[in-house]
Coordinates of C-alpha atoms in Angstrom, one line a residue:
M49 CA -0.1 -0.1 -0.1
K50 CA 2.8 2.4 0.8
T51 CA 4.4 1.8 -2.8
R52 CA 1.3 3.2 -4.0
I53 CA 0.2 5.9 -1.6
Y54 CA 3.9 7.6 -2.1
F55 CA 3.9 8.0 -5.8
L56 CA 0.6 9.3 -6.1
D57 CA 0.7 11.5 -3.3
N58 CA 3.8 13.0 -5.0
L59 CA 2.1 13.3 -8.2
R60 CA -1.2 15.0 -6.7
T61 CA 1.0 17.6 -5.3
F62 CA 2.6 18.0 -8.6
L63 CA -0.8 18.4 -10.2
I64 CA -1.8 20.9 -7.6
F65 CA 1.3 23.0 -8.5
L66 CA 0.2 22.7 -12.2
V67 CA -3.1 24.3 -11.2
V68 CA -1.3 27.0 -10.0
L69 CA 0.4 27.7 -13.2
L70 CA -2.7 27.2 -15.1
H71 CA -4.4 29.7 -13.4
A72 CA -1.5 32.3 -12.7
G73 CA -1.6 32.5 -16.6
M74 CA -5.0 33.5 -16.8
S75 CA -4.1 36.9 -15.6
Y76 CA -1.9 37.5 -18.5
E77 CA -4.3 36.2 -21.2
S78 CA -7.0 38.3 -23.1
G79 CA -10.6 37.5 -22.9
F80 CA -10.8 36.9 -19.1
D81 CA -11.5 40.4 -18.0
S82 CA -15.1 40.0 -17.2
F83 CA -14.9 37.0 -14.7
W84 CA -11.0 36.7 -13.6
I85 CA -9.6 37.9 -10.2
V86 CA -7.2 40.0 -11.6
S87 CA -6.6 41.1 -15.4
D88 CA -3.2 42.3 -15.8
P89 CA -2.9 45.1 -18.8
A90 CA 0.4 43.2 -19.7
K91 CA -0.5 40.4 -22.0
L92 CA 1.1 37.3 -23.3
N93 CA -1.3 35.5 -25.0
P94 CA 0.9 32.6 -25.9
I95 CA 0.6 31.4 -22.5
A96 CA -3.0 30.0 -23.8
W97 CA -1.5 27.3 -25.3
V98 CA -0.1 26.1 -21.8
R99 CA -3.5 26.3 -20.0
T100 CA -4.8 24.7 -22.8
Y101 CA -2.6 21.5 -22.6
L102 CA -2.8 21.7 -18.9
D103 CA -6.9 21.5 -19.1
L104 CA -6.2 18.4 -21.0
F105 CA -5.3 16.3 -18.1
V106 CA -4.5 17.9 -14.8
M107 CA -8.2 17.7 -13.1
F108 CA -8.8 14.4 -14.7
I109 CA -6.0 12.8 -13.1
I110 CA -6.6 14.6 -9.8
F111 CA -10.2 12.8 -10.0
F112 CA -8.2 9.5 -11.1
I113 CA -6.2 9.7 -7.6
S114 CA -9.1 10.4 -5.9
G115 CA -11.2 7.6 -7.2
Y116 CA -8.0 5.2 -6.4
F117 CA -8.0 6.0 -2.7
I118 CA -11.8 5.6 -2.3
P119 CA -11.9 1.7 -2.1
I120 CA -9.1 1.8 0.6
S121 CA -11.1 4.1 2.8
L122 CA -14.3 1.8 2.3
K123 CA -12.1 -1.2 3.5
T124 CA -11.2 0.4 6.9
R125 CA -14.5 2.6 7.6
S126 CA -18.4 1.8 7.4
T127 CA -20.3 3.7 5.0
W128 CA -21.6 6.2 7.6
D129 CA -18.4 7.0 9.0
L130 CA -16.7 7.4 5.3
L131 CA -19.3 9.7 4.3
S132 CA -19.0 12.0 7.8
S133 CA -15.1 11.7 7.3
K134 CA -15.4 12.9 3.4
F135 CA -17.8 15.6 4.6
K136 CA -15.7 17.1 7.2
R137 CA -12.8 17.1 5.0
I138 CA -14.2 18.4 2.0
M139 CA -17.6 20.0 2.4
I140 CA -17.0 21.9 5.6
P141 CA -13.7 23.7 4.2
W142 CA -15.9 24.4 0.9
I143 CA -18.9 26.0 3.0
I144 CA -16.4 28.1 4.9
A145 CA -14.6 29.0 1.8
V146 CA -17.6 29.9 -0.3
F147 CA -18.8 32.4 2.2
T148 CA -15.3 34.0 2.9
L149 CA -13.1 33.4 0.0
I150 CA -15.7 33.8 -2.9
P151 CA -16.4 37.4 -1.5
T152 CA -12.7 38.1 -1.1
Y153 CA -12.4 37.3 -4.7
K154 CA -15.0 39.8 -5.6
A155 CA -13.5 42.3 -3.6
I156 CA -10.3 42.0 -5.2
F157 CA -11.8 41.7 -8.5
L158 CA -13.6 45.0 -8.2
F159 CA -10.5 46.8 -6.5
S160 CA -8.3 45.7 -9.1
R161 CA -10.6 47.1 -11.9
G162 CA -10.9 50.5 -10.0
L163 CA -14.7 49.7 -9.4
P164 CA -16.4 50.8 -6.5
Q165 CA -17.3 48.0 -3.9
E166 CA -21.1 47.1 -3.9
E167 CA -23.8 45.8 -1.4
W168 CA -22.6 43.0 1.2
F169 CA -25.0 40.5 0.0
S170 CA -23.7 40.8 -3.6
Y171 CA -20.5 39.1 -2.6
F172 CA -22.0 35.4 -2.2
H173 CA -22.3 33.0 -4.9
L174 CA -26.2 32.8 -4.3
F175 CA -26.6 36.2 -5.7
H176 CA -27.5 37.1 -9.3
R177 CA -28.1 40.6 -10.3
A178 CA -31.6 40.6 -12.4
G179 CA -31.0 42.3 -15.8
A180 CA -27.5 42.5 -15.8
D181 CA -24.5 41.0 -17.8
L182 CA -24.2 37.5 -16.2
Y183 CA -20.7 36.8 -17.8
F184 CA -19.3 39.8 -15.5
F185 CA -18.4 38.1 -12.1
A186 CA -19.7 41.1 -10.0
N187 CA -23.0 40.6 -11.2
N188 CA -23.1 36.9 -10.9
P189 CA -20.5 35.6 -8.5
T190 CA -19.8 31.8 -9.1
Q191 CA -17.9 29.1 -7.2
S192 CA -15.1 29.6 -9.6
W193 CA -12.0 27.4 -8.6
L194 CA -14.0 25.7 -5.7
W195 CA -16.2 23.9 -7.8
F196 CA -14.0 20.8 -7.6
L197 CA -14.9 20.1 -4.0
P198 CA -18.6 19.4 -4.0
I199 CA -18.2 17.6 -7.4
L200 CA -15.6 15.4 -5.8
F201 CA -17.9 14.8 -2.8
L202 CA -20.6 14.0 -5.3
F203 CA -18.6 11.2 -6.9
Q204 CA -17.7 9.7 -3.7
V205 CA -21.2 9.7 -2.4
M206 CA -22.1 8.1 -5.9
Y207 CA -19.6 5.5 -5.4
L208 CA -20.7 4.7 -2.2
A209 CA -24.2 4.2 -3.3
L210 CA -23.1 1.8 -6.4
S211 CA -21.0 -0.1 -4.1
K212 CA -24.3 -1.4 -2.5
T213 CA -25.3 -2.6 -5.8
K214 CA -23.7 -5.4 -7.7
L215 CA -22.5 -2.9 -10.6
L216 CA -19.1 -2.3 -9.0
S217 CA -18.7 -6.2 -8.1
L218 CA -18.6 -6.9 -11.9
K219 CA -15.2 -8.0 -12.8
I220 CA -13.7 -6.4 -15.7
S221 CA -10.3 -5.9 -17.0
L222 CA -8.4 -2.5 -16.8
K223 CA -8.6 -2.6 -20.7
T224 CA -12.2 -2.8 -20.7
G225 CA -12.6 0.1 -17.9
M226 CA -10.4 2.5 -20.4
I227 CA -12.4 1.5 -23.2
L228 CA -15.5 2.2 -21.6
T229 CA -14.2 5.3 -20.2
I230 CA -13.6 6.4 -23.8
L231 CA -16.7 5.2 -25.3
I232 CA -19.1 6.5 -22.8
G233 CA -17.3 9.7 -22.3
L234 CA -17.4 10.3 -26.0
F235 CA -21.0 9.6 -26.5
Y236 CA -22.0 11.8 -23.5
S237 CA -19.8 14.8 -24.7
M238 CA -21.2 14.6 -28.0
I239 CA -24.8 14.5 -26.7
I240 CA -24.2 17.6 -24.6
S241 CA -22.7 19.4 -27.5
I242 CA -25.4 18.4 -30.1
S243 CA -27.8 19.6 -27.6
G244 CA -26.4 23.0 -27.1
L245 CA -25.6 22.4 -23.5
K246 CA -22.0 23.1 -23.7
G247 CA -20.5 25.2 -21.1
W248 CA -20.8 25.9 -17.2
A249 CA -23.8 25.1 -15.1
H250 CA -24.0 26.9 -12.1
S251 CA -26.2 26.4 -8.7
A252 CA -25.7 27.1 -5.1
L253 CA -24.2 23.7 -4.7
L254 CA -22.7 22.3 -8.0
D255 CA -20.6 24.3 -10.4
F256 CA -19.6 22.1 -13.4
Q257 CA -18.7 22.0 -17.2
R258 CA -21.3 20.2 -18.6
E259 CA -19.5 18.3 -21.3
R260 CA -16.9 16.8 -18.8
L261 CA -19.2 16.0 -15.9
L262 CA -19.5 12.3 -16.8
V263 CA -16.0 11.8 -18.1
Y264 CA -14.6 13.1 -14.7
F265 CA -16.7 10.4 -12.9
M266 CA -15.6 7.5 -15.3
V267 CA -12.0 8.5 -14.6
F268 CA -12.7 8.7 -10.8
L269 CA -13.9 5.0 -11.4
L270 CA -11.2 4.0 -13.4
G271 CA -9.2 5.0 -10.4
S272 CA -11.0 2.6 -8.2
L273 CA -10.9 0.0 -10.8
C274 CA -6.9 0.2 -10.9
Y275 CA -6.9 -0.3 -6.8
K276 CA -9.3 -3.1 -7.1
L277 CA -7.0 -4.8 -10.0
N278 CA -3.7 -4.3 -7.9
V279 CA -2.4 -2.7 -11.4
F280 CA 0.4 -0.9 -9.2
E281 CA 1.4 -4.0 -7.4
S282 CA 3.9 -5.1 -10.3
K283 CA 7.5 -3.3 -10.0
T284 CA 8.3 -4.6 -13.8
K285 CA 8.5 -1.4 -16.1
N286 CA 6.5 -2.2 -19.5
T287 CA 8.3 -0.1 -21.4
K288 CA 6.1 -1.1 -24.8
Q289 CA 2.7 0.4 -23.3
L290 CA 4.8 3.5 -22.4
L291 CA 5.4 3.7 -25.9
L292 CA 2.3 2.9 -27.0
A293 CA 0.7 5.6 -24.8
I294 CA 3.3 8.0 -25.9
A295 CA 2.1 6.9 -29.7
V296 CA -1.3 7.7 -28.9
L297 CA -0.8 10.6 -26.8
I298 CA 1.4 12.8 -29.6
P299 CA -0.9 12.3 -32.7
S300 CA -4.1 13.0 -30.1
L301 CA -2.3 16.3 -29.3
I302 CA -1.6 17.2 -33.0
V303 CA -5.1 16.7 -33.9
Y304 CA -6.7 18.2 -30.9
T305 CA -4.6 21.3 -31.4
I306 CA -5.5 21.7 -35.1
V307 CA -9.5 21.4 -34.2
A308 CA -9.1 23.4 -31.3
F309 CA -7.5 26.3 -33.2
N310 CA -10.2 26.3 -35.8
F311 CA -12.9 26.3 -33.2
F312 CA -11.1 29.4 -31.7
L313 CA -10.9 30.9 -35.0
N314 CA -14.7 30.6 -35.6
I315 CA -15.3 32.2 -31.9
I316 CA -13.3 35.2 -32.6
D317 CA -14.7 35.7 -36.1
P318 CA -18.5 34.1 -36.0
E319 CA -18.7 34.9 -39.4
R320 CA -16.2 32.7 -40.6
N321 CA -18.1 29.3 -39.7
S322 CA -15.6 27.1 -41.5
F323 CA -14.7 23.4 -40.2
I324 CA -11.9 21.1 -41.3
I325 CA -14.5 18.4 -42.3
S326 CA -17.9 19.1 -41.1
E327 CA -19.0 20.7 -37.6
L328 CA -20.2 17.2 -36.4
I329 CA -16.9 15.3 -37.5
D330 CA -14.8 18.1 -36.0
R331 CA -16.6 17.7 -32.9
L332 CA -16.2 13.9 -32.9
F333 CA -12.4 14.2 -33.2
Y334 CA -12.5 17.2 -30.9
Y335 CA -13.8 15.3 -27.9
S336 CA -12.4 12.1 -28.7
T337 CA -8.8 13.6 -28.8
I338 CA -9.4 15.4 -25.4
I339 CA -10.2 11.8 -23.8
L340 CA -7.4 10.1 -25.8
S341 CA -4.8 12.9 -24.8
M342 CA -6.3 12.6 -21.0
L343 CA -5.6 8.7 -20.9
G344 CA -2.0 9.4 -22.7
F345 CA -0.9 11.9 -20.1
L346 CA -2.3 9.6 -17.2
Y347 CA -0.5 6.7 -18.3
V348 CA 2.9 8.9 -18.8
L349 CA 2.8 10.7 -15.5
I350 CA 1.7 7.6 -13.6
F351 CA 4.8 5.7 -15.3
I352 CA 7.2 8.5 -14.3
F353 CA 6.2 9.1 -11.0
R354 CA 5.7 5.1 -10.1
F355 CA 9.2 4.2 -11.3
K356 CA 10.9 7.6 -10.4
F357 CA 9.5 9.2 -7.5
N358 CA 7.6 6.2 -5.7
R359 CA 9.3 7.1 -2.3
S360 CA 8.7 9.4 0.7
Y361 CA 10.9 12.6 0.5
E362 CA 11.2 14.5 3.7
K363 CA 10.8 17.9 2.3
M364 CA 7.6 16.9 0.3
E365 CA 5.7 15.4 3.1
P366 CA 4.4 18.8 4.5
L367 CA 3.4 19.6 0.5
N368 CA 1.6 16.4 0.1
K369 CA -0.5 16.7 3.3
G370 CA -1.5 20.3 2.5
S371 CA -2.3 19.8 -1.0
Y372 CA -5.9 20.0 -0.9
Q373 CA -5.6 23.1 1.3
V374 CA -3.3 24.9 -0.9
Y375 CA -6.0 24.1 -3.9
I376 CA -8.5 25.8 -1.9
I377 CA -6.7 28.9 -0.8
H378 CA -4.1 29.5 -3.8
M379 CA -6.8 31.5 -5.7
I380 CA -6.9 34.5 -3.2
V381 CA -2.9 34.4 -2.6
L382 CA -2.8 34.8 -6.3
G383 CA -5.0 37.4 -6.5
V384 CA -3.2 39.4 -4.0
I385 CA 0.2 38.9 -5.5
A386 CA -0.9 39.6 -9.1
L387 CA -2.7 42.8 -7.9
I388 CA 0.9 43.9 -6.6
L389 CA 2.3 42.8 -9.9
V390 CA 0.0 45.0 -11.9
N391 CA 2.1 48.2 -11.0
I392 CA 5.3 46.9 -11.5
N393 CA 6.5 47.3 -15.3
I394 CA 8.2 43.9 -15.9
P395 CA 7.6 41.7 -18.9
A396 CA 4.6 39.5 -18.7
I397 CA 6.5 36.5 -18.7
V398 CA 8.4 37.4 -15.7
K399 CA 5.3 38.3 -13.9
Y400 CA 3.7 35.0 -14.8
L401 CA 6.7 33.1 -13.6
V402 CA 6.9 35.3 -10.2
L403 CA 3.1 34.9 -9.7
T404 CA 3.0 31.1 -10.2
V405 CA 6.1 30.7 -7.7
L406 CA 5.0 33.1 -5.1
T407 CA 1.3 31.8 -5.2
Y408 CA 2.5 28.4 -4.7
T409 CA 5.0 29.1 -2.1
I410 CA 3.1 31.3 0.0
S411 CA 0.0 29.1 -0.2
N412 CA 1.9 26.4 1.2
I413 CA 3.5 28.4 4.1
I414 CA 0.0 29.7 5.1
V415 CA -1.1 25.9 5.0
F416 CA 1.9 24.9 7.2
A417 CA 1.4 27.7 9.8
Y418 CA -2.3 26.9 9.8
K419 CA -1.6 23.5 10.9
R420 CA 1.3 23.9 13.1
I421 CA -0.2 26.9 15.0
F422 CA -3.8 28.0 14.3
R423 CA -5.4 24.6 14.1
K424 CA -5.3 24.1 17.7
I425 CA -6.7 27.3 18.7
I426 CA -9.8 26.8 16.2
S427 CA -11.9 24.2 18.1
L428 CA -14.5 22.0 16.2
K429 CA -17.3 24.0 18.1
M430 CA -16.1 27.3 16.4
T431 CA -16.1 25.3 13.0
G432 CA -19.6 24.3 13.6
A433 CA -20.5 28.1 14.7
I434 CA -18.9 29.3 11.2
V435 CA -21.1 26.6 9.2
L436 CA -24.2 27.6 11.1
A437 CA -23.3 31.5 10.4
A438 CA -22.9 30.6 6.9
V439 CA -26.3 28.8 6.5
I440 CA -28.1 31.7 8.1
L441 CA -26.1 34.2 5.9
S442 CA -27.3 32.3 2.8
I443 CA -31.0 32.6 3.9
V444 CA -30.4 36.2 4.5
V445 CA -28.7 36.7 0.9
Y446 CA -31.7 34.8 -0.6
I447 CA -34.4 36.8 1.2
K448 CA -32.5 40.3 0.4
Q449 CA -32.0 39.3 -3.1
A450 CA -35.6 38.5 -3.5
H451 CA -36.7 41.8 -1.8
T452 CA -34.1 43.7 -4.2
N453 CA -35.7 42.3 -7.4
G454 CA -39.1 42.9 -6.3
V455 CA -38.2 46.6 -5.5
N456 CA -36.5 46.8 -9.0
K457 CA -39.4 45.7 -10.6
Q458 CA -41.9 48.0 -8.5
S459 CA -39.6 51.1 -9.3
S460 CA -38.8 50.4 -13.0
V461 CA -41.0 53.3 -14.1
L462 CA -38.7 55.6 -12.1
L463 CA -35.9 54.8 -14.6
E464 CA -37.3 57.2 -17.0
T465 CA -37.3 60.1 -14.6
P466 CA -34.1 60.1 -12.8
S467 CA -32.9 62.9 -10.7
A468 CA -29.5 64.4 -11.9
L469 CA -27.1 62.0 -13.5
D470 CA -28.0 59.2 -10.8
I471 CA -27.9 56.6 -14.1
G472 CA -24.7 56.1 -15.8
I473 CA -24.4 56.5 -19.8
H474 CA -24.2 53.0 -20.5
E475 CA -27.3 52.1 -18.3
A476 CA -29.0 55.0 -19.9
V477 CA -28.2 53.9 -23.3
I478 CA -29.1 50.2 -22.9
T479 CA -32.3 50.9 -21.1
G480 CA -33.2 53.7 -23.7
N481 CA -33.7 56.3 -21.3
M482 CA -33.5 59.3 -23.4
D483 CA -33.9 61.8 -20.8
A484 CA -30.8 60.6 -18.8
V485 CA -28.7 60.2 -22.4
M486 CA -29.7 64.1 -22.7
R487 CA -28.9 65.1 -19.3
H488 CA -25.3 63.3 -19.9
I489 CA -24.9 65.1 -23.1
K490 CA -25.8 68.6 -21.6
A491 CA -23.4 67.7 -18.4
G492 CA -20.6 67.2 -20.6
S493 CA -20.2 63.6 -19.9
T494 CA -17.6 61.8 -21.7
L495 CA -19.5 60.4 -24.7
N496 CA -16.7 58.0 -25.8
E497 CA -16.5 56.3 -22.2
K498 CA -15.8 52.8 -22.6
E499 CA -17.6 50.1 -20.6
P500 CA -15.3 47.7 -18.6
M501 CA -16.1 44.6 -19.8
G502 CA -15.7 45.0 -23.7
G503 CA -14.8 48.3 -24.1
S504 CA -17.8 49.4 -26.0
S505 CA -18.7 53.1 -26.5
P506 CA -22.3 54.2 -25.6
L507 CA -22.4 54.7 -29.4
I508 CA -21.7 51.0 -29.9
S509 CA -24.0 49.9 -27.1
A510 CA -26.8 52.1 -28.9
A511 CA -26.2 50.3 -32.0
T512 CA -26.2 46.9 -30.5
F513 CA -29.5 47.2 -28.9
G514 CA -31.1 48.9 -31.5
K515 CA -31.8 52.1 -29.4
T516 CA -31.9 54.6 -32.8
E517 CA -33.0 57.7 -31.0
V518 CA -30.2 57.4 -28.4
A519 CA -27.3 56.5 -31.4
L520 CA -28.9 59.6 -33.3
A521 CA -28.4 61.9 -30.3
L522 CA -24.9 60.7 -29.5
I523 CA -23.8 61.2 -33.0
E524 CA -25.1 64.8 -33.2
A525 CA -23.5 65.5 -30.0
G526 CA -20.1 64.6 -31.4
A527 CA -19.6 61.0 -30.2
D528 CA -16.6 59.6 -31.9
V529 CA -18.2 57.4 -34.8
N530 CA -15.0 55.4 -35.4
S531 CA -14.4 54.6 -31.7
T532 CA -13.5 50.6 -31.4
N533 CA -14.2 47.9 -28.7
N534 CA -11.7 45.7 -27.3
E535 CA -12.2 43.3 -30.6
G536 CA -11.6 46.5 -32.7
S537 CA -14.9 46.7 -33.9
T538 CA -16.6 50.2 -34.5
A539 CA -20.4 51.3 -34.3
L540 CA -20.5 50.5 -38.1
H541 CA -19.7 47.0 -37.5
T542 CA -22.2 46.5 -35.0
A543 CA -25.0 48.4 -36.6
A544 CA -24.4 46.5 -39.7
F545 CA -24.4 43.1 -38.2
F546 CA -27.5 43.8 -36.2
C547 CA -29.1 45.5 -39.3
R548 CA -29.8 48.9 -37.7
M549 CA -30.6 50.5 -41.1
E550 CA -31.0 53.8 -39.7
I551 CA -28.0 53.8 -37.6
V552 CA -26.1 52.5 -40.2
E553 CA -27.2 55.4 -42.3
A554 CA -26.3 58.0 -39.8
L555 CA -23.0 56.5 -39.2
L556 CA -22.0 56.8 -43.1
A557 CA -23.5 60.3 -43.2
N558 CA -21.2 61.4 -40.4
G559 CA -17.9 60.0 -41.4
A560 CA -17.9 56.4 -40.3
D561 CA -15.0 54.7 -42.0
K562 CA -16.2 51.8 -43.6
S563 CA -12.5 50.3 -44.3
I564 CA -12.0 50.0 -40.6
K565 CA -11.2 46.3 -39.9
N566 CA -11.6 44.6 -36.4
N567 CA -8.9 42.1 -34.9
V568 CA -10.1 39.4 -37.0
G569 CA -9.7 41.4 -40.3
S570 CA -13.3 41.9 -41.1
T571 CA -15.0 45.1 -42.4
A572 CA -18.3 46.2 -41.6
L573 CA -19.4 45.0 -45.2
D574 CA -17.6 41.5 -44.1
S575 CA -20.0 41.1 -41.3
V576 CA -22.9 41.2 -43.5
T577 CA -22.0 39.0 -46.6
A578 CA -22.1 35.6 -45.3
P579 CA -25.2 33.5 -46.0
Y580 CA -27.7 34.0 -43.3
E581 CA -28.0 30.4 -42.4
A582 CA -24.3 30.2 -41.8
V583 CA -24.7 32.8 -39.0
K584 CA -28.4 32.2 -37.6
G585 CA -26.8 30.5 -34.8
I586 CA -24.8 33.4 -33.8
Y587 CA -28.0 35.7 -33.8
E588 CA -29.8 33.2 -31.6
Y589 CA -26.8 33.0 -29.4
F590 CA -26.9 36.9 -28.8
G591 CA -30.7 36.9 -28.6
T592 CA -30.7 34.2 -25.9
T593 CA -27.5 35.6 -23.9
F594 CA -28.6 39.4 -23.7
A595 CA -32.3 38.9 -24.0
P596 CA -32.2 40.1 -19.9
L597 CA -30.3 43.3 -20.7
G598 CA -33.3 44.1 -23.1
L599 CA -32.0 42.8 -26.6
K600 CA -34.5 42.0 -29.2
L601 CA -33.9 40.5 -32.3
D602 CA -36.4 39.9 -35.2
Y603 CA -34.7 37.3 -37.2
E604 CA -36.9 37.4 -40.3
Q605 CA -36.4 40.9 -40.2
I606 CA -32.4 40.6 -39.9
E607 CA -32.7 37.9 -42.8
M608 CA -34.3 40.4 -44.9
T609 CA -32.3 43.3 -44.5
R610 CA -28.8 41.9 -44.5
P611 CA -28.6 42.2 -48.4
R612 CA -29.7 46.0 -47.8
I613 CA -27.2 46.8 -45.5
A614 CA -24.6 45.3 -47.6
E615 CA -25.5 47.0 -50.6
I616 CA -25.2 50.6 -48.7
L617 CA -22.0 49.5 -47.6
R618 CA -20.8 48.7 -50.9

């Protein structure tokens, strides 16, 4: 047993370091400003490839290791004792974390962007700001990195439930287990993808990536199968199997890279809509290579740690014992350090490496100090009191949010007659509050002020939401018609794409430049030249996503108007 535990403990600790490495890079990538704890203006976008490849195997292998140890725990404890132990080890820290670390995350998030702090009840993951952009973390706090803990506990509960049936008593080989993992995982991922359910599901208890949930559980079960089959008992190195794993891994990574990059190009340029073979076949390759790459990385890393790091290291022991605690607290440590690094003028790659090393080191120091000093002070009764307070707080947040939403609905009519400049210019534009817009114009407000998430000017927002009267007023008041957002698109790009005919004509009459290309090289004309069927899904996505903000799209009208817009732009 010790032989197995040593190398798996060492591997798990290494994987936690890779989690820190992955998360540190997201501060220096473009595209995460709407939800990442600190988004540094210094960018190094090639870091995205590090994140992309780490995302292929890190969490999968952590679930595998957790699955390997669950039969050991069940052998030495009753089902109830095991559940109680896992709840204390996983769920109580999670409960404390979501009511302390998530509010801290949001506080750092707002502070790093120069935004004011908000109402206390909006800092918890139970809060959702009705009618706001829910992709912006301040409006919709999520569990973020803490998602792993309740999912892991759920898998353990499911395993214990299955152990009471005859399903887990079935004798299958490791080869059969791997084939089932591939086939079931691929079938599940494809069904989720085809059904349009891709992405994250958020709730008060569980946050998970829909297309990966069952795959994670299959890998968890694969870990338990490896224990039952005594897979790691043999001390013989099977070099042929290692070479076979590498032979599967390398082509899988190559194909995955090509397909994933092509999907990425389609995302940043929705009108491109290009596929290597077809959308269905590309999706099939995408999910199959994810699973094959994960299994390839799993075998290679286990082989390396099993035969190279299969012993106890005195300096590694504290790191191994504190690995889960480091996972829990590392994000806040990362946020504080990243906040400091924002104001230091050094290359992004140096910041990335410094952030990774300092986050991992300081997180381990905090965990070590807690275990040696503070844990003796904090009694079980105090922990229970914290949990009880968290439950009470969750009820208060729910009631407060329900009350706030009710008040907002009752007072929505008052938005039309604000006193002074109580409403920001972007909110006034999106809601079509013409009185507030005119007040801003008369007060000399900055008409080209960019909103913090996407960098859109008020004129671009007006074009997006079809607020024609507002757009005309902004143009007449001297708003910059060629101002661009973070994607390099102008109001003309936006008005053309959403077929806002009157706004397009007004923009052209007031000096809008038709030749400006956005970050993917498209002009306003390019945005309306693709066949409607090819971009219909994009309109439906925007229509669904931004409906809470008041976006209304008439798809038939758009289909008829696109050729007319194209003719004007020619």
